[in-house]
Coordinates of C-alpha atoms and ligand atoms in Angstrom, one line a residue:
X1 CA -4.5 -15.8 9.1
X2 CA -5.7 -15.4 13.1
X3 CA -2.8 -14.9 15.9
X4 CA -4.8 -17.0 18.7
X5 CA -1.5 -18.7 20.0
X6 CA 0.7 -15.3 19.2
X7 CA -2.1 -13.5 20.6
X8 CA -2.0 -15.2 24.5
X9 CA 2.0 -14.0 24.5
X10 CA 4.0 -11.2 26.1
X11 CA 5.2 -10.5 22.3
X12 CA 1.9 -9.5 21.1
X13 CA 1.2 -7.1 24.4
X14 CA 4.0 -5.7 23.1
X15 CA 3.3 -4.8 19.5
X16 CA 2.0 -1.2 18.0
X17 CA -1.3 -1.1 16.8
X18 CA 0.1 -1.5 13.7
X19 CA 1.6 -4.3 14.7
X20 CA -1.8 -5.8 16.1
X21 CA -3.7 -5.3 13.3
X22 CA -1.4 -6.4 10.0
X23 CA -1.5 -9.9 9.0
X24 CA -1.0 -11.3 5.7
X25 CA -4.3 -12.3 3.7
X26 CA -3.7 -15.8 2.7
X27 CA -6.5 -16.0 0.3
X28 CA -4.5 -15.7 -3.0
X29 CA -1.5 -18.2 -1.6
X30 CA -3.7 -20.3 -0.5
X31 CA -5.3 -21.1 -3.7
X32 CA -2.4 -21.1 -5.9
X33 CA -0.7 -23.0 -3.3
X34 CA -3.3 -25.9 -3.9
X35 CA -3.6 -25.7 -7.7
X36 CA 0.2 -26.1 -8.0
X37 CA -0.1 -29.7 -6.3
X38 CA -4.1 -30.3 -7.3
X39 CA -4.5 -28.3 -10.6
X40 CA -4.3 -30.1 -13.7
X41 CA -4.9 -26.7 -15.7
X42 CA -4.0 -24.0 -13.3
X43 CA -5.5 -19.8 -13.6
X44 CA -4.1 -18.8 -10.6
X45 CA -0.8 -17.3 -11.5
X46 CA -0.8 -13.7 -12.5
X47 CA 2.3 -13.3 -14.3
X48 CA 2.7 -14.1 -18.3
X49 CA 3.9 -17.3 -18.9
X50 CA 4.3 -19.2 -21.9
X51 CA 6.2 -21.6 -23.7
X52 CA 9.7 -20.1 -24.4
X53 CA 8.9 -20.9 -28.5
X54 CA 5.7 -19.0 -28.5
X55 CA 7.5 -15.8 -27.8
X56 CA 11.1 -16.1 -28.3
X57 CA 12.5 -16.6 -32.2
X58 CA 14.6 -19.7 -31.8
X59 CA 13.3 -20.3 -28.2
X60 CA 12.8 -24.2 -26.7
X61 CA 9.5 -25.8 -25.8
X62 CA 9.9 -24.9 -22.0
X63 CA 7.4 -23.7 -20.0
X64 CA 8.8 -20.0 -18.5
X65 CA 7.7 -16.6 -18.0
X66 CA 7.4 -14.4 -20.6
X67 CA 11.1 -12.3 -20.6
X68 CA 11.6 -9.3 -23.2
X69 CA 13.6 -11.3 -26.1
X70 CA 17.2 -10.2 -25.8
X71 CA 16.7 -8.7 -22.0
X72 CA 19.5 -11.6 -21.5
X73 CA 22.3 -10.3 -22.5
X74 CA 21.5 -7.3 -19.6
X75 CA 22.6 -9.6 -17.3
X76 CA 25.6 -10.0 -17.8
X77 CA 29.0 -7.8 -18.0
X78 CA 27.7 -4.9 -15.6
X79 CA 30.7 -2.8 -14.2
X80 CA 31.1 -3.7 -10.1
X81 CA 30.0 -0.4 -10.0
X82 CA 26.9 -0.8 -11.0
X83 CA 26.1 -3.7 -8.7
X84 CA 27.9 -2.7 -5.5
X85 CA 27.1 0.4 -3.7
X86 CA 24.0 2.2 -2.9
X87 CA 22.0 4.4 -5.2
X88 CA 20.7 7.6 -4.7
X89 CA 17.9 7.9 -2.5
X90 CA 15.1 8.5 -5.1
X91 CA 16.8 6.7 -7.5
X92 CA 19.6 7.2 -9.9
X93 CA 18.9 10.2 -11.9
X94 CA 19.8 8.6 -15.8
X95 CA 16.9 5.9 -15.2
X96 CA 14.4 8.7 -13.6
X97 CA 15.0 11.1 -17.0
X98 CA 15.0 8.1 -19.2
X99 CA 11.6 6.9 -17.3
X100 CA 10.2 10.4 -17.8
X101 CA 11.3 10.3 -21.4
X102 CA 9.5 6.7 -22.0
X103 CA 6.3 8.1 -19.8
X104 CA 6.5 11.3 -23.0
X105 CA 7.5 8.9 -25.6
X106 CA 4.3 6.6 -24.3
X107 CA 2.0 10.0 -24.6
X108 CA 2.2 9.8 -28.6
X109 CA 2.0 6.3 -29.3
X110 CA -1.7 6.3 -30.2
X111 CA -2.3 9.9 -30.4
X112 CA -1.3 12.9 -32.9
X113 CA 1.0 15.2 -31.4
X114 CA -0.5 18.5 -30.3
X115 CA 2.5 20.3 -29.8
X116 CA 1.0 22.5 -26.5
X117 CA -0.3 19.7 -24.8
X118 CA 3.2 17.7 -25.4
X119 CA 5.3 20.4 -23.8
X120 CA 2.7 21.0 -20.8
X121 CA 3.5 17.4 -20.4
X122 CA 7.4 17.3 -20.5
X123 CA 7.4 20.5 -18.6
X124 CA 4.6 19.9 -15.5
X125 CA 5.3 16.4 -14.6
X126 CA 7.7 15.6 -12.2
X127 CA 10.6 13.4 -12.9
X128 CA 9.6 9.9 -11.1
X129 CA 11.2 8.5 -8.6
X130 CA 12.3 5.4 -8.3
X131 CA 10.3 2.9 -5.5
X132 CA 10.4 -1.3 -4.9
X133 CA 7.8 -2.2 -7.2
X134 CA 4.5 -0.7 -8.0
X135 CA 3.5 -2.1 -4.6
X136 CA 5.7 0.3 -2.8
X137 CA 4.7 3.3 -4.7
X138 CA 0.8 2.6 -3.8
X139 CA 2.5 2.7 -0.3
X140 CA 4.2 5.7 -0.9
X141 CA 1.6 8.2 -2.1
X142 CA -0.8 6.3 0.4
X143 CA 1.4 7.4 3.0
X144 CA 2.1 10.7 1.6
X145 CA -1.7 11.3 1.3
X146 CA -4.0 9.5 3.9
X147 CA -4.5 10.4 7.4
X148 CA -5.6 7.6 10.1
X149 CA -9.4 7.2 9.2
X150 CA -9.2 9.5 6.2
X151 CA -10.7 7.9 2.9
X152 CA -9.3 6.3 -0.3
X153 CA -12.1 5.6 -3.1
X154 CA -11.7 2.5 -5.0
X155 CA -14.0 0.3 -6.8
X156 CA -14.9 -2.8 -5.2
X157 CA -13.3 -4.9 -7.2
X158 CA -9.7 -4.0 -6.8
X159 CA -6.2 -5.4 -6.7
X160 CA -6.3 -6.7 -3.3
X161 CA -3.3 -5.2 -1.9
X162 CA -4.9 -2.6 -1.8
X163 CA -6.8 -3.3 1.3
X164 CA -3.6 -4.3 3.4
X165 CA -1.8 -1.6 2.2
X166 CA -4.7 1.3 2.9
X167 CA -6.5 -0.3 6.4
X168 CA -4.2 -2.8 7.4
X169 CA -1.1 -0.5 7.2
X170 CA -2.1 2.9 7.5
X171 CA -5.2 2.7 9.4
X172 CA -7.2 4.4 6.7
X173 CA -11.1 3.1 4.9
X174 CA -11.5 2.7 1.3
X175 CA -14.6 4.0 -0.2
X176 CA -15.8 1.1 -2.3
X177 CA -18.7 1.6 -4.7
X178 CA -19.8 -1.2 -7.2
X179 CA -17.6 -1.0 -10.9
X180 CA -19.8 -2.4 -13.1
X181 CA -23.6 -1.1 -13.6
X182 CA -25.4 -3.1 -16.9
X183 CA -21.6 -3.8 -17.9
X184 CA -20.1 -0.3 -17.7
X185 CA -18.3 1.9 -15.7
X186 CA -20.8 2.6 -12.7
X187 CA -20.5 6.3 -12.8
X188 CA -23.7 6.5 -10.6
X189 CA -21.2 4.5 -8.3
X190 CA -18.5 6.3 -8.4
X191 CA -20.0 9.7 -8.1
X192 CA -21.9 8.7 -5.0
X193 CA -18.6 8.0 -3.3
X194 CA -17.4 11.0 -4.2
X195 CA -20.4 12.7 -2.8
X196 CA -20.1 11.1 0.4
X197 CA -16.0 11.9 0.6
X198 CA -16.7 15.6 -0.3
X199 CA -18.7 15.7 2.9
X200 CA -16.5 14.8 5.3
X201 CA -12.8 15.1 3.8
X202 CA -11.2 18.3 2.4
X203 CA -9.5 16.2 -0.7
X204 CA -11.0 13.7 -2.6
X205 CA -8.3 10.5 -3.3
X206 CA -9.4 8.1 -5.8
X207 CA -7.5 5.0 -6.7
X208 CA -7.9 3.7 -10.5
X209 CA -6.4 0.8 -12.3
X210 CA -6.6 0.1 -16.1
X211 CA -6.4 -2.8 -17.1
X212 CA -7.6 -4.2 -14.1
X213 CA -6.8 -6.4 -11.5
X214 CA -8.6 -8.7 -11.6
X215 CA -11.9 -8.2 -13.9
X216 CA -9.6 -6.7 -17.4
X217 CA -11.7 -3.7 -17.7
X218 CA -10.2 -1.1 -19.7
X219 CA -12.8 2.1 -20.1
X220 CA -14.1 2.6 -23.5
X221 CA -13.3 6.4 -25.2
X222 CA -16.5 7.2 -24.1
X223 CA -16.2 5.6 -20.8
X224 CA -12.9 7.8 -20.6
X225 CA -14.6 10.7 -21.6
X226 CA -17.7 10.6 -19.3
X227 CA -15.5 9.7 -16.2
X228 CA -13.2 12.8 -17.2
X229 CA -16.4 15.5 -17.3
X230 CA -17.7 13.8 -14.2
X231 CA -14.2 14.4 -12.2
X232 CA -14.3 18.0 -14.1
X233 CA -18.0 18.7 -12.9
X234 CA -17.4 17.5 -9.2
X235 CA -14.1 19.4 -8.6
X236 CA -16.3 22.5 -9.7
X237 CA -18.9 21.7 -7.0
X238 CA -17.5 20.6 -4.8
X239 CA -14.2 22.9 -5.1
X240 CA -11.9 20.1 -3.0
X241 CA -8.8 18.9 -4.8
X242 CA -9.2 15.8 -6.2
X243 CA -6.1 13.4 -6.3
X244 CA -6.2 10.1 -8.9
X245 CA -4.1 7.5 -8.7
X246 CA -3.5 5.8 -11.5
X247 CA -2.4 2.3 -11.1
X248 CA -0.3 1.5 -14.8
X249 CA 1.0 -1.8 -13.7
X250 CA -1.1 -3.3 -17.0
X251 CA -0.7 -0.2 -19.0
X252 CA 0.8 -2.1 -22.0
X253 CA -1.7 -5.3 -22.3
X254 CA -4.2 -3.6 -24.2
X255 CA -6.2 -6.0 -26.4
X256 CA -9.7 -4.3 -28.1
X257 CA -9.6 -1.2 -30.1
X258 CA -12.7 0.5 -28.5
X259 CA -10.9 1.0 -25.5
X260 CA -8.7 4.0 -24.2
X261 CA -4.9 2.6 -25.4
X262 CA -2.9 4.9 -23.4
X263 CA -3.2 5.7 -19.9
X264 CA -5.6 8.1 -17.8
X265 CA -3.1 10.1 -16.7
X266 CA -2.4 11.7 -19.7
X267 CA -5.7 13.1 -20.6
X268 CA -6.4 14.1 -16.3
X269 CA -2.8 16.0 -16.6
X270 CA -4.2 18.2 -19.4
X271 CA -7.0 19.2 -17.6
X272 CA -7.3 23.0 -15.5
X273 CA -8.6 22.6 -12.3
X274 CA -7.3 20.9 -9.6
X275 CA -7.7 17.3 -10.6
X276 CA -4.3 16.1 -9.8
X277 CA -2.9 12.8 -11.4
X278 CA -0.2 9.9 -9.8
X279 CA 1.3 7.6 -12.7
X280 CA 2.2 4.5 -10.7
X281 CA 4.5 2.1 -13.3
X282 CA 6.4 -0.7 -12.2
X283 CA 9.0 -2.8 -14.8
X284 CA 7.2 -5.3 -13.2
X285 CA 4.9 -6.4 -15.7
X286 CA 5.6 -3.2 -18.0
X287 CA 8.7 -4.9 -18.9
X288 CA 8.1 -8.2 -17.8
X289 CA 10.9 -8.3 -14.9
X290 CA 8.7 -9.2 -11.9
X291 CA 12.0 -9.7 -9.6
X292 CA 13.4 -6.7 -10.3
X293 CA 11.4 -4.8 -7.7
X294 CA 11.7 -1.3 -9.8
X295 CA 8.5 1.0 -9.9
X296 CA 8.6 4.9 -10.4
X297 CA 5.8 7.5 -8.7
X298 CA 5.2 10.7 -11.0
X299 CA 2.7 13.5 -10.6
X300 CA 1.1 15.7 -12.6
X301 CA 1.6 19.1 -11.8
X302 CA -0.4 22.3 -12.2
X303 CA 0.5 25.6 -14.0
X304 CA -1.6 27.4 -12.2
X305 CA 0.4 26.5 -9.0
X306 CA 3.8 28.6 -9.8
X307 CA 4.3 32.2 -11.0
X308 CA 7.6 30.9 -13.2
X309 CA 10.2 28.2 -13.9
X310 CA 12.2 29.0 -11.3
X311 CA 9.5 28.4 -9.2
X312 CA 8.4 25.1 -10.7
X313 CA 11.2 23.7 -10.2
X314 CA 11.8 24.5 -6.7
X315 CA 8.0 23.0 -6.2
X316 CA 9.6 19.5 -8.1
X317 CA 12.5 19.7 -5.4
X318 CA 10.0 20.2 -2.6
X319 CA 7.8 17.2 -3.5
X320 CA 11.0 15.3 -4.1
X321 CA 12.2 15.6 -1.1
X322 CA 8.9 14.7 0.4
X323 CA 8.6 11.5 -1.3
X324 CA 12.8 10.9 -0.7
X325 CA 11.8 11.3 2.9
X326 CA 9.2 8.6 2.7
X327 CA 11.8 6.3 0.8
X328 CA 14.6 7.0 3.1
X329 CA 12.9 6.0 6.3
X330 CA 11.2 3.0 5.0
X331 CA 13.4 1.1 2.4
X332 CA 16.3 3.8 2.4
X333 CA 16.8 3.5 -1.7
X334 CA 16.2 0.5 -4.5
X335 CA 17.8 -1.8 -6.2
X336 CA 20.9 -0.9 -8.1
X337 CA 21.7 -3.7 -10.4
X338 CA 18.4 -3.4 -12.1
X339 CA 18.5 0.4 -12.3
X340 CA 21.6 -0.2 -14.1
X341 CA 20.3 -2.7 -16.4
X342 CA 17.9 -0.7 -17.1
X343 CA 19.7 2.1 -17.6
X344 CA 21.7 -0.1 -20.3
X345 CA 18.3 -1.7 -21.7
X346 CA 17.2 1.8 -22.6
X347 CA 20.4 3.3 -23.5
X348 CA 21.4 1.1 -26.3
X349 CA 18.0 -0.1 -27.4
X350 CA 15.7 2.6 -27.5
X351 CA 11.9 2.8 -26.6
X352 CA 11.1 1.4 -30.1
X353 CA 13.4 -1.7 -30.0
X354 CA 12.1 -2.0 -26.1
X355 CA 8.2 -1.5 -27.9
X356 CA 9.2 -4.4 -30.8
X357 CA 11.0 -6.9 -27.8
X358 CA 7.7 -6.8 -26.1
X359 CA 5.5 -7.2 -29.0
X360 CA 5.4 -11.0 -28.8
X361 CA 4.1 -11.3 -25.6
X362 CA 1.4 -9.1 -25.8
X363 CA 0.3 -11.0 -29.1
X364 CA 0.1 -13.8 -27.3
X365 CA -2.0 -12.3 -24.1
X366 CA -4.2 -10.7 -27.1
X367 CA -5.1 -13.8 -28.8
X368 CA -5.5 -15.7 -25.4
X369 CA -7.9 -13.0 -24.3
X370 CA -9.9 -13.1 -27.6
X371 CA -10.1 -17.0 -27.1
X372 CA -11.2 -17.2 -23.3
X373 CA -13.8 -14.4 -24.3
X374 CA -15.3 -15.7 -27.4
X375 CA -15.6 -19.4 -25.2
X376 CA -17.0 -17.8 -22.2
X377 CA -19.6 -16.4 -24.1
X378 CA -20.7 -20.1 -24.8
X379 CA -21.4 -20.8 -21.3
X380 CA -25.8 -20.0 -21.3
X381 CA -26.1 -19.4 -17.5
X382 CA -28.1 -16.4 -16.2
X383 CA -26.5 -17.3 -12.8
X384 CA -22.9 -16.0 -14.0
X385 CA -22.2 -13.1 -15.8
X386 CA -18.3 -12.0 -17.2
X387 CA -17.2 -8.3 -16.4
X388 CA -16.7 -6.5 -19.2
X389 CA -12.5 -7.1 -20.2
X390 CA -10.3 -5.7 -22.8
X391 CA -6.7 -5.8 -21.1
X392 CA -4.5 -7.1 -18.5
X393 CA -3.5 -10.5 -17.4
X394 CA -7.6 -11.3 -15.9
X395 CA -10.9 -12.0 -16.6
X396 CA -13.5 -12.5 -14.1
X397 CA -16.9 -14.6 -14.1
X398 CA -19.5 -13.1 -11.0
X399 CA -21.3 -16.0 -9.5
X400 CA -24.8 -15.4 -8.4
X401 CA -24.7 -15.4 -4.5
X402 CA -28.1 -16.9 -4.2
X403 CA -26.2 -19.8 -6.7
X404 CA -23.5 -20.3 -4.3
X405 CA -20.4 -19.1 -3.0
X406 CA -17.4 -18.4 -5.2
X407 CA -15.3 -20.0 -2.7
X408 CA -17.3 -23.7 -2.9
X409 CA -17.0 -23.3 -6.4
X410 CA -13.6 -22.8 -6.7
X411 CA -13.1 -25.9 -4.6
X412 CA -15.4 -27.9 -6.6
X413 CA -13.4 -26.9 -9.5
X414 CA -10.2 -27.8 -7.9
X415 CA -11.1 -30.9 -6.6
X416 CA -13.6 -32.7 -9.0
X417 CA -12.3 -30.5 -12.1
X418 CA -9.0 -30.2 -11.4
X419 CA -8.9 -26.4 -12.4
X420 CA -7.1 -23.5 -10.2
X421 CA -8.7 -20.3 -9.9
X422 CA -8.9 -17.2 -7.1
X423 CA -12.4 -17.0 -5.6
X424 CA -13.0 -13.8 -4.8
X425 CA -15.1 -13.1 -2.0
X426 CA -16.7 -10.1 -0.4
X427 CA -20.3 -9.7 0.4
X428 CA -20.1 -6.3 2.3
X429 CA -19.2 -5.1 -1.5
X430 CA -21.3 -7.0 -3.6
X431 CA -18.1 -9.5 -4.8
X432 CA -18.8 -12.9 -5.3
X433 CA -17.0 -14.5 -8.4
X434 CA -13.7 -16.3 -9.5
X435 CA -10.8 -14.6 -11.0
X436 CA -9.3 -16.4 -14.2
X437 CA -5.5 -15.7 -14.8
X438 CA -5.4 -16.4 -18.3
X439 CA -1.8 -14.5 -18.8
X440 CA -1.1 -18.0 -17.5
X441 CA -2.8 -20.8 -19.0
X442 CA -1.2 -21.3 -22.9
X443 CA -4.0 -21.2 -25.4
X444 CA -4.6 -24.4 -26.4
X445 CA -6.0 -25.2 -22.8
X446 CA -8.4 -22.7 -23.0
X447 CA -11.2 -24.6 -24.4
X448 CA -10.4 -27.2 -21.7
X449 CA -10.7 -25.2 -18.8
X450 CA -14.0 -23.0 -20.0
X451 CA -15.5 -26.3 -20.6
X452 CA -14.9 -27.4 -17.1
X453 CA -16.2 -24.5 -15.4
X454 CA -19.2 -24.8 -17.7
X455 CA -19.5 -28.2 -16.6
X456 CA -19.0 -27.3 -12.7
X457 CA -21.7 -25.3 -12.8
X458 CA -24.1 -27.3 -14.1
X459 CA -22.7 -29.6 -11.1
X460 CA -22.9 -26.6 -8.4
Ligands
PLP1 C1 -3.1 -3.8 -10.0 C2 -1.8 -4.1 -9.5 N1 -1.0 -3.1 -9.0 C3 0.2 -3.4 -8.5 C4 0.7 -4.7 -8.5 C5 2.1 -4.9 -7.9 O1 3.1 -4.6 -8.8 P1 4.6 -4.8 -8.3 O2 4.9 -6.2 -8.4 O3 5.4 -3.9 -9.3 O4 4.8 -4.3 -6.9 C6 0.0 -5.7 -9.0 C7 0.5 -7.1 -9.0 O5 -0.1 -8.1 -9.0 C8 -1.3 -5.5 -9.5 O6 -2.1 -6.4 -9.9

């Protein structure tokens, strides 16, 4: 949105350049705005939603967003002191060791235990502190990382926060480079950036998310494994630290079996040199509590970096107080009533009740994905192409940009097809496609709303 009227005023001779330069992208609101009132089948809205039946034993017919069967009863009963005062700046320290214990307990889900590995793990990463949402912990370590003009790589299809937070807060450029080369991971792409970063920056900050936001990728093993010796080989040439962010908001909605099931972080914390990773989790989507504005920020430490225990720990204080700083003189500390639920959630469940309460929900995402996919692939048209998609709430269909504009074709489709969906725009990086929520369209529309995009093309 411009500021021409705010822009002629006194006010805006008086704002920072801060100030000057943020503005909220009304892309996203814009479209979902209009397929709530125009949309008769509506892939705009990334949260899970379903029909209360199709996840809850018992449930009714209502349409609602998915909830974690039982997470009810959390809301009630909590002691007044557990709702009333403030919590400690980083958080309250039961729900940052029972977070850490969840991040360990994640570690083995799909792996054997190797028993080194394990306590490197429970012994190098720091405890997490607690932030508003993942959003505010991509702040965060943004803020605790990037100078003014300093670079952030990121692939150019990216959760689009990203942008605001990264140039239109901090003043700071993202390094794009194209994710998908013959449907993989573009590590031509991606090495290139770094390239160019080594040159000029003294640290190398990458910014990953799996699944993604919004194509659904999820590397493959061998994906995983090529982009971990290719982070391995460039911190050996070019002898910078490299930092990766891992954005885990998904990490849960995993639905193909030739794809990595756990996150990044884990295999990039095992590693020697001085690739460094950030978990970023939010119970956002991990536990399905969108409101409840809790995230956590860990990093991966190195043993290299201490002579003893004493010493480790006094490093986890130091960066603690760092990132307590940053909290402290932005939002001053989170929410307490759902730190204390979830404090109470974990405490008398366990992480494999918590696992089993979320298990119907991400059946349902699964078989929605496997539907939307195997009726995309009936759509013959050499002027669209899918990205590759095996997670996450999204998929997304590129549009050819000699074919058109994703934009005019998401307004045909609202307007003649009466189907919502985010265009997704950006010819400086190659973008030109829609983004298909299906975490919110119930299955039995599926068919439906492929069929009209197959049709509105034809129509383009
Ligand atoms: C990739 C990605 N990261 C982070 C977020 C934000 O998470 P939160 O709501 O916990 O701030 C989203 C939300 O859409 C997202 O898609």
């Amino acid at each position: 949105m411009d500021s021409k009227i705010l822009e002629k005023s006194t006010l805006y001779s008086a704002f920072s350049e801060l100030g000057k330069r943020i503005s909220l992208p009304q892309g996203i609101f814009y479209w979902s705005g209009r397929a709530k009132k125009e949309a008769e089948l509506n892939g705009t809205i990334g949260a899970a939603y379903a029909y209360e039946n199709d996840f809850i034993k018992d449930g009714q017919s209502e349409w609602l967003p998915c909830y974690l069967n039982g997470i009810n009863e959390y809301f009630k009963n909590l002691d007044i002191n557990d709702l009333v005062p403030y919590t400690a700046i980083s958080g309250i320290s039961e729900l940052r060791d029972i977070w850490k214990n969840w991040i360990i307990y994640k570690s083995l889900l799909n792996e054997k235990e190797d028993k080194e590995k394990l306590d490197r793990l429970k012994k190098y990463i720091t405890t997490p502190i607690i932030t508003t949402g993942v959003t505010n912990g991509i702040f965060l370590i943004c803020s605790l990382l990037l100078n003014a003009n300093e670079y952030i790589i990121t692939p150019n299809k990216r959760w689009g926060n990203y942008d605001n937070i990264i140039k239109g807060f901090l003043g700071a450029k993202i390094k794009s480079f194209n994710y998908f080369r013959e449907q993989q991971f573009n590590f031509e792409g991606f090495e290139e950036a770094i390239d160019e970063v080594a040159v000029v920056q003294d640290k190398i900050l990458i910014l990953l998310n799996f699944p993604n936001n919004p194509t659904g990728h999820v590397p493959t093993k061998e994906e995983s494994l090529k982009l971990i010796e290719l982070l391995q080989a460039k911190q050996k040439e070019v002898k910078k630290p490299i930092l990766v962010i891992i954005d885990d908001a998904y990490e849960p909605y995993i639905h193909a079996d030739n794809v990595i099931n756990r996150s990044l972080f884990y295999h990039l914390q095992d590693l020697e040199e001085n690739i460094i990773p950030i978990k970023l989790d939010g119970a956002t989507k991990e536990l399905l509590l969108y409101g409840a504005r809790i995230g956590f920020v860990t990093i991966g430490l190195k043993p290299k970096w201490t002579k003893n225990d004493k010493e480790l720990e006094i490093l986890k204080n130091e960066i603690d107080n760092k990132l307590s700083g940053l909290i402290r003189s932005t939002i001053s500390n989170c929410n307490h009533f759902y730190q204390a639920l979830m404090i109470n959630l974990f405490n008398t469940k366990g992480s494999e009740e918590i696992l089993a309460m979320r298990e119907p929900v991400q059946n349902l995402l699964k078989e929605r994905y496997m539907k939307i996919n195997s009726e995309l692939k009936k759509i013959k048209n050499p002027n669209i192409s899918v990205d590759p998609n095996s997670g996450g709430f999204f998929t997304f269909i590129n549009i050819n940009p000699d074919y058109g504009k994703a934009s005019e074709f998401a307004e045909l489709l609202m307007t003649k097809y009466n189907v919502g969906v985010i265009p997704i725009e950006k010819p400086d990086e190659n973008v030109n496609g829609i983004r298909i929520a299906y975490c919110s369209i119930d299955i039995t529309q599926i068919p439906e709303i492929v069929k009209r995009i197959k049709n509105a093309l034809a129509d383009f």
